[in-house]
Coordinates of C-alpha atoms and ligand atoms in Angstrom, one line a residue:
X1 CA -24.1 -55.7 32.7
X2 CA -23.0 -54.1 36.3
X3 CA -19.6 -54.4 35.5
X4 CA -19.4 -53.0 32.0
X5 CA -21.5 -50.2 33.5
X6 CA -18.8 -49.4 36.3
X7 CA -16.2 -49.7 33.6
X8 CA -18.1 -46.9 31.3
X9 CA -18.0 -44.8 34.7
X10 CA -14.6 -45.2 35.0
X11 CA -13.6 -44.4 31.7
X12 CA -15.4 -41.3 31.4
X13 CA -13.6 -40.2 34.4
X14 CA -10.7 -40.6 32.9
X15 CA -9.8 -37.3 31.3
X16 CA -7.3 -39.1 28.5
X17 CA -9.8 -41.3 27.2
X18 CA -12.8 -37.8 27.5
X19 CA -10.6 -36.1 25.4
X20 CA -9.9 -39.1 22.8
X21 CA -13.7 -39.5 22.6
X22 CA -14.2 -35.8 22.1
X23 CA -11.5 -35.8 19.3
X24 CA -13.4 -39.0 17.5
X25 CA -16.7 -36.7 18.0
X26 CA -15.0 -33.4 16.7
X27 CA -14.4 -35.7 13.7
X28 CA -17.9 -36.7 13.1
X29 CA -18.9 -32.9 13.1
X30 CA -16.7 -32.3 10.4
X31 CA -14.5 -30.4 12.5
X32 CA -10.5 -31.3 12.3
X33 CA -10.2 -34.3 14.4
X34 CA -6.5 -33.8 15.0
X35 CA -6.0 -36.9 12.7
X36 CA -4.7 -35.1 9.6
X37 CA -2.6 -33.1 11.6
X38 CA -0.9 -36.7 13.2
X39 CA -0.1 -38.0 9.8
X40 CA 3.8 -37.8 8.9
X41 CA 4.8 -35.0 6.7
X42 CA 5.3 -36.7 3.7
X43 CA 1.6 -38.2 3.9
X44 CA 0.2 -34.8 4.4
X45 CA 2.2 -33.6 1.4
X46 CA 0.2 -35.9 -0.7
X47 CA -3.2 -35.1 0.7
X48 CA -2.5 -31.5 -0.5
X49 CA -1.7 -32.7 -3.8
X50 CA -5.3 -34.8 -3.9
X51 CA -6.9 -31.2 -2.6
X52 CA -5.4 -29.6 -5.4
X53 CA -6.9 -32.2 -7.9
X54 CA -9.8 -31.3 -6.2
X55 CA -9.8 -27.9 -7.3
X56 CA -9.5 -28.6 -10.5
X57 CA -12.3 -31.3 -10.6
X58 CA -14.5 -28.3 -9.7
X59 CA -13.2 -25.9 -12.5
X60 CA -14.3 -28.7 -14.9
X61 CA -17.7 -29.1 -13.2
X62 CA -17.8 -25.2 -13.9
X63 CA -17.2 -26.0 -17.7
X64 CA -19.6 -28.7 -17.5
X65 CA -22.4 -26.1 -16.1
X66 CA -21.4 -23.9 -19.2
X67 CA -22.3 -26.5 -21.4
X68 CA -25.6 -27.3 -19.7
X69 CA -26.2 -23.6 -20.2
X70 CA -25.4 -23.8 -23.6
X71 CA -27.8 -26.9 -24.3
X72 CA -30.5 -24.8 -22.4
X73 CA -30.2 -22.0 -24.8
X74 CA -30.3 -24.6 -27.9
X75 CA -33.6 -26.2 -26.6
X76 CA -34.8 -23.0 -25.4
X77 CA -34.8 -21.8 -29.2
X78 CA -36.4 -25.3 -29.7
X79 CA -39.5 -24.5 -27.1
X80 CA -39.8 -20.4 -28.4
X81 CA -42.3 -21.2 -31.1
X82 CA -44.7 -22.8 -29.3
X83 CA -44.7 -20.4 -26.2
X84 CA -45.3 -18.0 -29.1
X85 CA -48.1 -19.7 -29.8
X86 CA -49.4 -19.9 -26.8
X87 CA -48.5 -16.4 -26.1
X88 CA -50.9 -15.7 -29.7
X89 CA -53.9 -17.7 -28.2
X90 CA -53.8 -16.0 -24.8
X91 CA -54.0 -12.9 -26.5
X92 CA -56.4 -13.6 -28.9
X93 CA -53.6 -13.1 -31.8
X94 CA -54.6 -16.6 -32.7
X95 CA -57.7 -18.5 -33.0
X96 CA -57.0 -22.6 -32.6
X97 CA -58.4 -24.8 -35.0
X98 CA -60.6 -27.5 -33.7
X99 CA -58.2 -30.0 -33.8
X100 CA -55.6 -28.2 -31.9
X101 CA -58.5 -27.8 -29.4
X102 CA -59.0 -31.1 -28.7
X103 CA -58.1 -32.9 -25.6
X104 CA -58.4 -36.4 -24.4
X105 CA -60.0 -35.6 -21.1
X106 CA -62.8 -33.4 -22.7
X107 CA -63.9 -36.6 -24.7
X108 CA -64.1 -38.5 -21.8
X109 CA -65.9 -35.8 -19.8
X110 CA -68.4 -35.6 -23.0
X111 CA -69.2 -39.2 -23.0
X112 CA -70.3 -39.1 -19.2
X113 CA -72.2 -35.7 -19.5
X114 CA -73.9 -36.2 -22.8
X115 CA -77.3 -35.6 -20.8
X116 CA -76.3 -32.3 -20.1
X117 CA -75.0 -31.3 -23.3
X118 CA -78.4 -29.1 -24.1
X119 CA -77.3 -27.5 -20.5
X120 CA -73.8 -26.9 -21.5
X121 CA -74.6 -25.6 -25.3
X122 CA -77.0 -22.8 -23.3
X123 CA -74.3 -22.1 -21.3
X124 CA -71.9 -21.9 -24.6
X125 CA -74.3 -19.5 -26.2
X126 CA -74.0 -17.3 -23.1
X127 CA -70.2 -17.1 -23.3
X128 CA -70.4 -16.2 -26.4
X129 CA -72.6 -13.2 -25.9
X130 CA -69.9 -11.8 -23.7
X131 CA -67.3 -12.8 -26.2
X132 CA -64.1 -13.2 -24.4
X133 CA -60.8 -12.8 -26.2
X134 CA -58.2 -15.4 -25.7
X135 CA -57.6 -16.4 -22.3
X136 CA -58.8 -13.6 -19.9
X137 CA -56.3 -13.0 -17.2
X138 CA -54.3 -15.6 -18.1
X139 CA -51.2 -14.8 -16.0
X140 CA -52.9 -13.0 -13.2
X141 CA -54.7 -16.1 -12.7
X142 CA -51.2 -18.1 -12.8
X143 CA -49.9 -15.4 -10.1
X144 CA -52.7 -16.1 -8.0
X145 CA -52.2 -19.9 -8.1
X146 CA -48.6 -19.9 -7.1
X147 CA -48.1 -19.0 -3.5
X148 CA -44.8 -17.6 -4.0
X149 CA -46.3 -15.2 -6.3
X150 CA -49.3 -14.2 -4.7
X151 CA -47.4 -13.8 -1.8
X152 CA -46.2 -10.6 -3.2
X153 CA -49.6 -9.6 -5.1
X154 CA -51.6 -6.5 -3.9
X155 CA -55.1 -5.8 -4.5
X156 CA -54.1 -2.7 -6.6
X157 CA -51.6 -5.1 -8.7
X158 CA -54.4 -7.1 -10.0
X159 CA -55.7 -4.6 -12.4
X160 CA -52.6 -4.1 -13.6
X161 CA -51.6 -8.0 -14.0
X162 CA -54.5 -8.3 -16.0
X163 CA -52.7 -6.5 -19.3
X164 CA -49.7 -9.3 -18.7
X165 CA -49.8 -11.0 -22.0
X166 CA -46.6 -13.2 -22.0
X167 CA -43.3 -13.8 -19.7
X168 CA -40.4 -14.8 -21.7
X169 CA -36.9 -16.1 -20.8
X170 CA -33.6 -15.1 -22.4
X171 CA -30.3 -16.5 -21.7
X172 CA -26.9 -14.4 -22.3
X173 CA -25.4 -15.0 -25.4
X174 CA -22.5 -17.5 -25.7
X175 CA -19.4 -16.0 -24.6
X176 CA -21.0 -13.2 -22.2
X177 CA -21.3 -13.6 -18.9
X178 CA -24.2 -16.2 -17.6
X179 CA -27.3 -14.4 -17.2
X180 CA -31.0 -15.0 -18.0
X181 CA -33.7 -12.4 -18.1
X182 CA -37.6 -12.3 -17.3
X183 CA -39.2 -10.3 -19.9
X184 CA -43.1 -9.2 -19.1
X185 CA -44.9 -8.4 -21.8
X186 CA -48.0 -5.8 -21.2
X187 CA -50.5 -4.9 -23.5
X188 CA -50.7 -0.9 -24.1
X189 CA -52.5 0.2 -20.7
X190 CA -53.4 3.1 -18.5
X191 CA -50.9 2.2 -15.9
X192 CA -47.4 2.7 -17.7
X193 CA -46.1 3.0 -21.1
X194 CA -43.8 0.3 -20.9
X195 CA -44.8 -2.2 -23.3
X196 CA -41.8 -4.6 -21.5
X197 CA -40.5 -5.2 -17.6
X198 CA -37.2 -6.9 -17.5
X199 CA -35.6 -8.2 -14.7
X200 CA -31.8 -9.7 -15.4
X201 CA -30.5 -12.3 -13.3
X202 CA -26.7 -12.3 -13.3
X203 CA -25.0 -15.9 -12.5
X204 CA -21.2 -17.0 -11.9
X205 CA -20.5 -20.6 -12.9
X206 CA -17.0 -20.7 -11.0
X207 CA -15.7 -22.0 -8.0
X208 CA -15.1 -19.4 -5.4
X209 CA -11.1 -19.1 -5.4
X210 CA -11.2 -18.8 -1.1
X211 CA -13.7 -21.6 -1.4
X212 CA -13.5 -23.7 -4.2
X213 CA -14.8 -26.8 -2.6
X214 CA -18.4 -25.2 -2.1
X215 CA -18.7 -25.0 -5.7
X216 CA -21.9 -26.8 -6.7
X217 CA -23.0 -25.0 -10.2
X218 CA -24.2 -21.8 -11.2
X219 CA -25.0 -19.1 -8.7
X220 CA -27.3 -16.4 -9.0
X221 CA -25.4 -13.3 -8.2
X222 CA -27.4 -10.6 -8.4
X223 CA -30.1 -8.9 -10.1
X224 CA -31.1 -5.7 -12.1
X225 CA -34.5 -4.8 -12.7
X226 CA -35.9 -1.5 -15.0
X227 CA -37.5 1.8 -14.7
X228 CA -41.5 1.6 -14.8
X229 CA -42.7 4.8 -16.7
X230 CA -45.9 5.2 -14.5
X231 CA -48.6 7.1 -15.7
X232 CA -49.4 10.3 -13.4
X233 CA -51.0 9.2 -10.3
X234 CA -50.7 5.4 -11.2
X235 CA -47.6 4.4 -9.5
X236 CA -48.9 1.7 -7.2
X237 CA -45.2 1.6 -5.5
X238 CA -45.8 4.9 -4.2
X239 CA -48.6 5.7 -1.6
X240 CA -49.2 9.7 -0.2
X241 CA -49.5 9.9 3.8
X242 CA -50.5 12.6 5.9
X243 CA -48.5 13.5 8.7
X244 CA -49.1 16.1 11.1
X245 CA -46.2 18.0 12.0
X246 CA -45.4 20.1 14.9
X247 CA -43.5 23.2 15.2
X248 CA -40.7 23.2 18.0
X249 CA -40.4 26.4 18.6
X250 CA -44.1 27.9 18.3
X251 CA -46.0 24.6 18.9
X252 CA -47.5 24.9 15.9
X253 CA -49.5 21.7 14.2
X254 CA -49.7 21.5 10.4
X255 CA -50.5 18.3 8.0
X256 CA -47.7 17.2 5.4
X257 CA -48.1 14.9 3.0
X258 CA -45.6 12.1 2.0
X259 CA -44.8 10.0 -0.2
X260 CA -43.4 6.5 1.3
X261 CA -43.1 3.0 -0.6
X262 CA -45.8 1.2 -0.8
X263 CA -46.4 -3.0 -1.3
X264 CA -46.5 -4.3 -4.7
X265 CA -45.7 -6.9 -7.1
X266 CA -44.2 -4.2 -8.9
X267 CA -41.3 -3.8 -6.4
X268 CA -39.7 -6.7 -8.0
X269 CA -38.8 -4.4 -10.6
X270 CA -36.4 -2.2 -8.1
X271 CA -34.6 -5.2 -6.4
X272 CA -31.7 -3.8 -3.6
X273 CA -28.3 -3.5 -5.2
X274 CA -25.5 -5.0 -3.9
X275 CA -22.8 -3.1 -3.0
X276 CA -19.3 -2.8 -4.0
X277 CA -18.1 -4.3 -1.0
X278 CA -20.9 -7.2 -1.4
X279 CA -22.2 -6.1 2.2
X280 CA -26.1 -6.2 2.6
X281 CA -28.3 -5.3 5.5
X282 CA -30.0 -8.1 6.6
X283 CA -33.6 -6.6 5.3
X284 CA -32.0 -6.0 2.1
X285 CA -30.1 -9.5 2.2
X286 CA -33.8 -11.4 3.2
X287 CA -35.5 -9.5 0.2
X288 CA -32.7 -10.6 -2.3
X289 CA -33.0 -14.0 -1.3
X290 CA -36.7 -14.3 -2.0
X291 CA -36.2 -12.4 -5.4
X292 CA -33.4 -15.1 -6.5
X293 CA -36.0 -17.7 -5.6
X294 CA -38.7 -16.1 -7.4
X295 CA -36.6 -15.1 -10.3
X296 CA -35.6 -19.1 -10.6
X297 CA -39.0 -20.1 -9.7
X298 CA -40.5 -18.4 -13.0
X299 CA -37.6 -18.9 -15.5
X300 CA -37.4 -23.0 -14.2
X301 CA -41.3 -23.6 -13.8
X302 CA -43.8 -21.0 -14.3
X303 CA -42.5 -20.0 -17.7
X304 CA -42.2 -23.3 -19.3
X305 CA -45.3 -24.9 -17.9
X306 CA -47.5 -21.8 -17.7
X307 CA -51.1 -23.7 -18.6
X308 CA -50.5 -26.1 -15.7
X309 CA -50.3 -23.5 -13.1
X310 CA -53.3 -21.8 -14.6
X311 CA -55.4 -25.1 -14.6
X312 CA -53.7 -25.7 -11.1
X313 CA -52.2 -29.1 -12.3
X314 CA -48.8 -28.3 -11.8
X315 CA -49.6 -27.3 -8.3
X316 CA -50.7 -31.1 -7.8
X317 CA -47.7 -32.2 -9.2
X318 CA -45.7 -30.2 -7.0
X319 CA -46.2 -33.0 -4.1
X320 CA -44.5 -35.3 -6.3
X321 CA -41.3 -33.2 -5.8
X322 CA -41.6 -33.8 -2.3
X323 CA -40.7 -37.3 -2.9
X324 CA -37.6 -36.2 -4.9
X325 CA -36.7 -34.1 -1.9
X326 CA -37.2 -36.8 0.5
X327 CA -34.7 -39.0 -1.9
X328 CA -32.2 -35.7 -1.9
X329 CA -32.1 -35.3 2.1
X330 CA -31.3 -39.6 2.3
X331 CA -28.5 -38.8 0.0
X332 CA -27.2 -36.2 2.1
X333 CA -28.2 -33.2 0.3
X334 CA -28.3 -29.7 1.7
X335 CA -31.1 -29.0 -0.4
X336 CA -34.7 -29.5 -0.1
X337 CA -38.2 -28.6 -1.4
X338 CA -37.6 -25.5 -2.4
X339 CA -41.3 -24.5 -1.9
X340 CA -41.8 -25.3 1.5
X341 CA -38.4 -25.1 2.8
X342 CA -38.3 -21.4 4.7
X343 CA -34.4 -21.9 4.7
X344 CA -34.4 -22.4 1.2
X345 CA -31.5 -20.2 -0.2
X346 CA -31.1 -19.8 -4.2
X347 CA -27.8 -18.6 -3.5
X348 CA -26.7 -21.9 -2.3
X349 CA -29.4 -24.0 -4.4
X350 CA -28.1 -23.2 -8.3
X351 CA -30.8 -23.4 -11.1
X352 CA -29.1 -26.0 -12.7
X353 CA -28.2 -28.3 -10.1
X354 CA -31.9 -28.7 -9.4
X355 CA -32.3 -30.3 -12.6
X356 CA -29.4 -32.5 -12.8
X357 CA -29.9 -33.9 -8.8
X358 CA -33.5 -34.7 -9.6
X359 CA -33.2 -36.1 -13.2
Ligands
LIG401 C1 -51.0 1.3 -1.1 O1 -51.3 -0.2 -0.8 C2 -52.8 -0.1 -0.5 C3 -52.7 -1.5 0.3 O2 -52.0 -2.2 -0.2 C4 -53.5 -0.1 -1.6 O3 -54.8 -0.3 -1.2 C5 -53.5 1.4 -2.3 O4 -54.1 1.6 -3.2 C6 -51.8 1.7 -2.7 N1 -51.7 3.2 -2.8 C7 -51.6 3.2 -4.3 C8 -51.3 4.8 -4.3 O5 -51.6 2.3 -5.0
LIG402 C1 -42.9 5.1 -8.2 O1 -42.4 5.1 -7.1 C2 -41.2 4.7 -6.9 C3 -41.0 4.5 -5.4 O2 -41.6 3.3 -4.9 C4 -40.2 6.0 -7.2 O3 -38.8 5.1 -7.1 C5 -40.3 6.2 -8.7 O4 -39.8 7.3 -9.2 C6 -41.9 6.4 -8.9 N1 -41.8 6.9 -10.4 C7 -42.8 7.7 -11.2 C8 -42.8 7.6 -12.5 O5 -43.1 8.3 -9.9

């Protein structure tokens, strides 16, 4: 053993061996190892041919994701009548029949709770007295149950979100640039006159010319909100502050009122604009990264399974996703659990691949 250690020490002092070792390490790190450079010209030429094939693969993959988008559109139309019925029940436009209200778990509960039945019935009577319409505060409860959304929620947003009756996802038409729009439908309320607030996410599903190998499905590129027509005095995205102002020359102090932006979920509808040159300051970039994540989450999870976020069942389910994540990590995927990963960036985590990888 002593012998081999001496040998190692000698080797480590040999600059040539060190350089070779460094080269190997560089290769492992994914930086140029020099190996490719050392290949004969004719072989290098052929490697270029392989790379060109790879670019073509990326373009075919882009077509694949376009077809996935088409499929999603097709199936969205099949889900929609069910989502519409959900909305009708929530807003009390439709009273479900006894048959529609039967649920297995309830039956089991009833068996074990026979003795409490009388008590339950009394409670029922109480409820009837209050006569709640539909499912009160359905979407507000969903918002409160999901960390990603409740983080945006301010106390003064809650009375407004009580009026939220539905969230719909609309996909772009065939042949149009790929995008999806979230529609937030509100009942008439004292806060704003819009019946609907919208947020549109534009996507791109084609390899970047300058970096075709990074292509991994559609990316959200930018988003646009909408103008909220706030009733006078109800604009929760604004607050007025009083500021003392000192006159430089005279030294007199006066109080001025200023309006400044206020934290609110409704700032979601005025996202930072991506300027022409594509350069964003750090703050806007962080806001947008979070925004894309939220938009993606609402589309992919909340809208399809709203009732489970209302009851909290979907939140337990999210633990299962962690298992999938472990699998992904083992597969060498960069992607990780989107809810818990602070570095999660939906720009590099396109929506559709999420599904594909976890199928
Ligand atoms: C601004 O935000 C604060 C705290 O988040 C809230 O109490 C206040 O009502 C908001 N102002 C307006 C005008 O909504
Ligand atoms: C509400 O406040 C935002 C700033 O947060 C402002 O841009 C907008 O013009 C205001 N809208 C109304 C109707 O006052």
